[in-house]
Amino acid sequence: MSQRKRSKGSGFSQGEEGDDDCTPSQMRVLSQGSRNLERHSREQVDQKVSELVQFLLVKDQKKIPIKRSDILKKVIGEYKDVYSEIVNRAGRTLQQVFGLQLVEIDTKHHIYILISTLPRAEGENLRQDDQTAKLGLLSVILSFIFMKGNSAKDGAVWEFLRRLRVHPGERHEVFGDVKKLVMEEFVRQKYLEISPIPLTDPVEFKFQWGPRAAKETSKREMLRFVAKIQGKDPAFWTSQFKEAEGSPGPL
């Protein structure tokens, strides 16, 4: 019974239903997991789960992607043998208590972010926090990129922001250094991806959505955001409407 429960919770079980059909090698893995847990007291594992939850929440406040290597080094330490148990329990706590889900956005380098699973209010495009103003600017940029065909040159982005009285070469009273915010902070937080365009001199850059943006918002929400600002029906933009919805129909 303990092995069956452990298999389901660890996230590494091969079967979805029961352990009766497990192969001998799978049973050895399950047995090893049970023995690993027995090396540590329940209080010790609980403490590590609590530490990991706090670590992830602090990282999320700064919107910094979380590396598995940092989790191992700064939190797990000598508890590597029960890593999966600690991470899975921390994930359940984040989901049940804070409405957050731990999502892997880079499987090669094992990089994670937290995304909100709470219901969103009408018109809310991204999870709100104490950086609401910055996220508002981000929504504007993401919507511009989408309306431009999911890719926009840096010059077009800067010109668009200037029309909104947000000048990349000047310090803004709310956003500070706008260019640094967009090209460094939003990129580091994985909201944007910026890459050089080949054979351009001086070099030009291409703006696209980053993996966090794709997780926390959607093209449908961005189109609704644009339509609300411009006072038009989302279907006014035929190609974007079809892309956002997948097929014609009411937004």
GROMACS .gro file of C-alpha atoms in nm:
model
  251
    1MET     CA    1   0.000   0.000   0.000
    2SER     CA    2   0.275   0.246   0.090
    3GLN     CA    3   0.451   0.172  -0.236
    4ARG     CA    4   0.135   0.230  -0.438
    5LYS     CA    5   0.075   0.565  -0.274
    6ARG     CA    6   0.438   0.666  -0.314
    7SER     CA    7   0.435   0.584  -0.686
    8LYS     CA    8   0.136   0.803  -0.756
    9GLY     CA    9   0.269   1.099  -0.562
   10SER     CA   10   0.622   1.102  -0.691
   11GLY     CA   11   0.538   1.185  -1.050
   12PHE     CA   12   0.780   0.920  -1.178
   13SER     CA   13   0.554   0.612  -1.183
   14GLN     CA   14   0.519   0.427  -1.513
   15GLY     CA   15   0.156   0.323  -1.467
   16GLU     CA   16  -0.150   0.531  -1.389
   17GLU     CA   17  -0.347   0.262  -1.208
   18GLY     CA   18  -0.208   0.057  -0.921
   19ASP     CA   19   0.121  -0.127  -0.891
   20ASP     CA   20   0.001  -0.480  -0.953
   21ASP     CA   21   0.128  -0.465  -1.312
   22CYS     CA   22   0.467  -0.312  -1.224
   23THR     CA   23   0.772  -0.482  -1.367
   24PRO     CA   24   1.042  -0.605  -1.129
   25SER     CA   25   1.261  -0.306  -1.219
   26GLN     CA   26   0.978  -0.064  -1.140
   27MET     CA   27   0.916  -0.235  -0.808
   28ARG     CA   28   1.285  -0.194  -0.723
   29VAL     CA   29   1.261   0.181  -0.795
   30LEU     CA   30   0.954   0.211  -0.574
   31SER     CA   31   1.121   0.015  -0.298
   32GLN     CA   32   1.431   0.235  -0.324
   33GLY     CA   33   1.212   0.546  -0.290
   34SER     CA   34   1.056   0.407   0.026
   35ARG     CA   35   1.397   0.327   0.174
   36ASN     CA   36   1.520   0.678   0.093
   37LEU     CA   37   1.230   0.832   0.284
   38GLU     CA   38   1.300   0.606   0.581
   39ARG     CA   39   1.648   0.762   0.615
   40HIS     CA   40   1.494   1.094   0.717
   41SER     CA   41   1.239   1.174   0.984
   42ARG     CA   42   0.900   1.306   0.882
   43GLU     CA   43   0.983   1.636   1.055
   44GLN     CA   44   1.302   1.674   0.851
   45VAL     CA   45   1.121   1.621   0.521
   46ASP     CA   46   0.838   1.854   0.629
   47GLN     CA   47   1.096   2.122   0.708
   48LYS     CA   48   1.255   2.086   0.365
   49VAL     CA   49   0.915   2.112   0.197
   50SER     CA   50   0.846   2.432   0.390
   51GLU     CA   51   1.187   2.577   0.298
   52LEU     CA   52   1.133   2.498  -0.069
   53VAL     CA   53   0.788   2.662  -0.072
   54GLN     CA   54   0.937   2.980   0.078
   55PHE     CA   55   1.230   2.972  -0.165
   56LEU     CA   56   0.998   2.941  -0.466
   57LEU     CA   57   0.769   3.220  -0.344
   58VAL     CA   58   1.062   3.459  -0.298
   59LYS     CA   59   1.188   3.380  -0.648
   60ASP     CA   60   0.839   3.431  -0.788
   61GLN     CA   61   0.808   3.777  -0.631
   62LYS     CA   62   1.103   3.887  -0.847
   63LYS     CA   63   0.975   3.688  -1.147
   64ILE     CA   64   1.311   3.512  -1.171
   65PRO     CA   65   1.306   3.173  -1.347
   66ILE     CA   66   1.404   2.896  -1.106
   67LYS     CA   67   1.685   2.654  -1.187
   68ARG     CA   68   1.678   2.299  -1.056
   69SER     CA   69   2.048   2.334  -0.976
   70ASP     CA   70   1.965   2.624  -0.743
   71ILE     CA   71   1.692   2.421  -0.573
   72LEU     CA   72   1.938   2.138  -0.514
   73LYS     CA   73   2.218   2.364  -0.395
   74LYS     CA   74   2.027   2.614  -0.183
   75VAL     CA   75   1.742   2.406  -0.043
   76ILE     CA   76   1.764   2.030  -0.094
   77GLY     CA   77   2.128   1.980   0.002
   78GLU     CA   78   2.188   1.637   0.153
   79TYR     CA   79   1.824   1.539   0.091
   80LYS     CA   80   1.884   1.469  -0.278
   81ASP     CA   81   1.767   1.111  -0.235
   82VAL     CA   82   1.413   1.238  -0.162
   83TYR     CA   83   1.422   1.529  -0.407
   84SER     CA   84   1.113   1.422  -0.601
   85GLU     CA   85   0.909   1.375  -0.282
   86ILE     CA   86   1.003   1.722  -0.154
   87VAL     CA   87   0.936   1.894  -0.487
   88ASN     CA   88   0.602   1.720  -0.540
   89ARG     CA   89   0.481   1.803  -0.190
   90ALA     CA   90   0.594   2.164  -0.227
   91GLY     CA   91   0.409   2.176  -0.559
   92ARG     CA   92   0.089   2.051  -0.398
   93THR     CA   93   0.120   2.312  -0.121
   94LEU     CA   94   0.172   2.592  -0.372
   95GLN     CA   95  -0.131   2.473  -0.570
   96GLN     CA   96  -0.366   2.425  -0.276
   97VAL     CA   97  -0.265   2.723  -0.061
   98PHE     CA   98  -0.143   2.988  -0.304
   99GLY     CA   99  -0.309   2.888  -0.631
  100LEU     CA  100   0.029   2.856  -0.803
  101GLN     CA  101   0.163   2.582  -1.030
  102LEU     CA  102   0.529   2.494  -1.078
  103VAL     CA  103   0.588   2.461  -1.453
  104GLU     CA  104   0.905   2.352  -1.633
  105ILE     CA  105   0.966   2.587  -1.928
  106ASP     CA  106   1.309   2.456  -2.030
  107THR     CA  107   1.340   2.077  -2.015
  108LYS     CA  108   1.702   2.079  -2.133
  109HIS     CA  109   1.833   2.308  -1.858
  110HIS     CA  110   1.553   2.228  -1.609
  111ILE     CA  111   1.422   2.581  -1.555
  112TYR     CA  112   1.090   2.642  -1.383
  113ILE     CA  113   0.844   2.926  -1.321
  114LEU     CA  114   0.534   2.963  -1.106
  115ILE     CA  115   0.210   3.048  -1.282
  116SER     CA  116  -0.123   3.141  -1.131
  117THR     CA  117  -0.408   2.888  -1.150
  118LEU     CA  118  -0.659   3.121  -0.985
  119PRO     CA  119  -0.961   3.236  -1.188
  120ARG     CA  120  -0.894   3.566  -1.364
  121ALA     CA  121  -1.125   3.863  -1.344
  122GLU     CA  122  -1.267   4.003  -1.669
  123GLY     CA  123  -1.007   4.208  -1.851
  124GLU     CA  124  -0.718   4.078  -1.641
  125ASN     CA  125  -0.449   3.953  -1.877
  126LEU     CA  126  -0.166   3.861  -1.642
  127ARG     CA  127  -0.139   3.772  -1.278
  128GLN     CA  128  -0.131   4.103  -1.089
  129ASP     CA  129   0.111   4.192  -0.812
  130ASP     CA  130   0.292   4.499  -0.681
  131GLN     CA  131   0.430   4.560  -1.031
  132THR     CA  132   0.090   4.615  -1.189
  133ALA     CA  133   0.210   4.917  -1.388
  134LYS     CA  134   0.500   4.722  -1.540
  135LEU     CA  135   0.272   4.434  -1.628
  136GLY     CA  136   0.037   4.683  -1.790
  137LEU     CA  137   0.323   4.801  -2.012
  138LEU     CA  138   0.410   4.439  -2.081
  139SER     CA  139   0.051   4.368  -2.191
  140VAL     CA  140   0.076   4.656  -2.437
  141ILE     CA  141   0.400   4.517  -2.582
  142LEU     CA  142   0.271   4.159  -2.600
  143SER     CA  143  -0.046   4.271  -2.775
  144PHE     CA  144   0.158   4.478  -3.024
  145ILE     CA  145   0.378   4.177  -3.103
  146PHE     CA  146   0.074   3.955  -3.157
  147MET     CA  147  -0.100   4.209  -3.381
  148LYS     CA  148   0.219   4.236  -3.588
  149GLY     CA  149   0.214   3.865  -3.666
  150ASN     CA  150   0.385   3.731  -3.351
  151SER     CA  151   0.710   3.910  -3.426
  152ALA     CA  152   0.808   4.278  -3.424
  153LYS     CA  153   1.129   4.468  -3.490
  154ASP     CA  154   1.276   4.664  -3.202
  155GLY     CA  155   1.243   4.991  -3.394
  156ALA     CA  156   0.869   4.936  -3.439
  157VAL     CA  157   0.828   4.856  -3.068
  158TRP     CA  158   1.016   5.170  -2.960
  159GLU     CA  159   0.815   5.388  -3.201
  160PHE     CA  160   0.491   5.239  -3.072
  161LEU     CA  161   0.592   5.314  -2.712
  162ARG     CA  162   0.689   5.671  -2.805
  163ARG     CA  163   0.334   5.726  -2.931
  164LEU     CA  164   0.223   5.625  -2.581
  165ARG     CA  165   0.464   5.884  -2.435
  166VAL     CA  166   0.696   5.611  -2.307
  167HIS     CA  167   1.038   5.701  -2.448
  168PRO     CA  168   1.306   5.428  -2.444
  169GLY     CA  169   1.589   5.683  -2.427
  170GLU     CA  170   1.448   5.873  -2.130
  171ARG     CA  171   1.388   5.780  -1.768
  172HIS     CA  172   1.020   5.726  -1.700
  173GLU     CA  173   0.873   5.826  -1.364
  174VAL     CA  174   0.702   5.487  -1.323
  175PHE     CA  175   0.907   5.243  -1.534
  176GLY     CA  176   1.251   5.391  -1.480
  177ASP     CA  177   1.493   5.292  -1.757
  178VAL     CA  178   1.241   5.172  -2.016
  179LYS     CA  179   1.493   5.007  -2.247
  180LYS     CA  180   1.651   4.817  -1.958
  181LEU     CA  181   1.309   4.712  -1.830
  182VAL     CA  182   1.204   4.575  -2.168
  183MET     CA  183   1.529   4.425  -2.296
  184GLU     CA  184   1.669   4.294  -1.967
  185GLU     CA  185   1.403   4.251  -1.699
  186PHE     CA  186   1.120   4.126  -1.921
  187VAL     CA  187   1.365   3.898  -2.102
  188ARG     CA  188   1.515   3.763  -1.778
  189GLN     CA  189   1.163   3.696  -1.649
  190LYS     CA  190   1.092   3.502  -1.972
  191TYR     CA  191   0.806   3.728  -2.080
  192LEU     CA  192   0.993   3.832  -2.396
  193GLU     CA  193   1.247   3.675  -2.627
  194ILE     CA  194   1.471   3.916  -2.818
  195SER     CA  195   1.705   3.793  -3.090
  196PRO     CA  196   1.928   3.973  -3.345
  197ILE     CA  197   1.810   3.981  -3.704
  198PRO     CA  198   2.080   3.837  -3.938
  199LEU     CA  199   2.252   4.063  -4.190
  200THR     CA  200   2.136   4.392  -4.037
  201ASP     CA  201   2.385   4.677  -3.994
  202PRO     CA  202   2.346   4.838  -3.748
  203VAL     CA  203   2.204   4.529  -3.586
  204GLU     CA  204   1.828   4.512  -3.544
  205PHE     CA  205   1.640   4.289  -3.301
  206LYS     CA  206   1.326   4.079  -3.323
  207PHE     CA  207   1.076   4.075  -3.035
  208GLN     CA  208   0.865   3.764  -2.967
  209TRP     CA  209   0.664   3.622  -2.678
  210GLY     CA  210   0.865   3.433  -2.417
  211PRO     CA  211   0.754   3.108  -2.251
  212ARG     CA  212   0.618   3.280  -1.937
  213ALA     CA  213   0.390   3.503  -2.148
  214ALA     CA  214   0.256   3.197  -2.329
  215LYS     CA  215   0.176   3.036  -1.991
  216GLU     CA  216   0.024   3.335  -1.812
  217THR     CA  217  -0.181   3.490  -2.091
  218SER     CA  218  -0.314   3.400  -2.435
  219LYS     CA  219  -0.360   3.547  -2.782
  220ARG     CA  220  -0.731   3.549  -2.718
  221GLU     CA  221  -0.685   3.770  -2.413
  222MET     CA  222  -0.446   3.999  -2.597
  223LEU     CA  223  -0.692   4.045  -2.884
  224ARG     CA  224  -0.968   4.124  -2.637
  225PHE     CA  225  -0.732   4.374  -2.473
  226VAL     CA  226  -0.669   4.552  -2.805
  227ALA     CA  227  -1.036   4.547  -2.901
  228LYS     CA  228  -1.135   4.703  -2.570
  229ILE     CA  229  -0.881   4.983  -2.605
  230GLN     CA  230  -0.983   5.062  -2.964
  231GLY     CA  231  -1.355   5.013  -2.907
  232LYS     CA  232  -1.392   4.753  -3.182
  233ASP     CA  233  -1.517   4.398  -3.209
  234PRO     CA  234  -1.232   4.142  -3.197
  235ALA     CA  235  -1.355   3.997  -3.527
  236PHE     CA  236  -1.253   4.327  -3.694
  237TRP     CA  237  -0.901   4.182  -3.715
  238THR     CA  238  -0.981   3.876  -3.923
  239SER     CA  239  -0.646   3.692  -3.926
  240GLN     CA  240  -0.568   3.758  -3.559
  241PHE     CA  241  -0.922   3.657  -3.464
  242LYS     CA  242  -0.891   3.324  -3.644
  243GLU     CA  243  -0.549   3.261  -3.491
  244ALA     CA  244  -0.670   3.345  -3.140
  245GLU     CA  245  -0.981   3.132  -3.161
  246GLY     CA  246  -0.870   2.855  -3.394
  247SER     CA  247  -1.191   2.897  -3.595
  248PRO     CA  248  -1.443   3.176  -3.664
  249GLY     CA  249  -1.695   3.242  -3.392
  250PRO     CA  250  -1.781   3.474  -3.104
  251LEU     CA  251  -1.493   3.579  -2.881
   0.00000   0.00000   0.00000
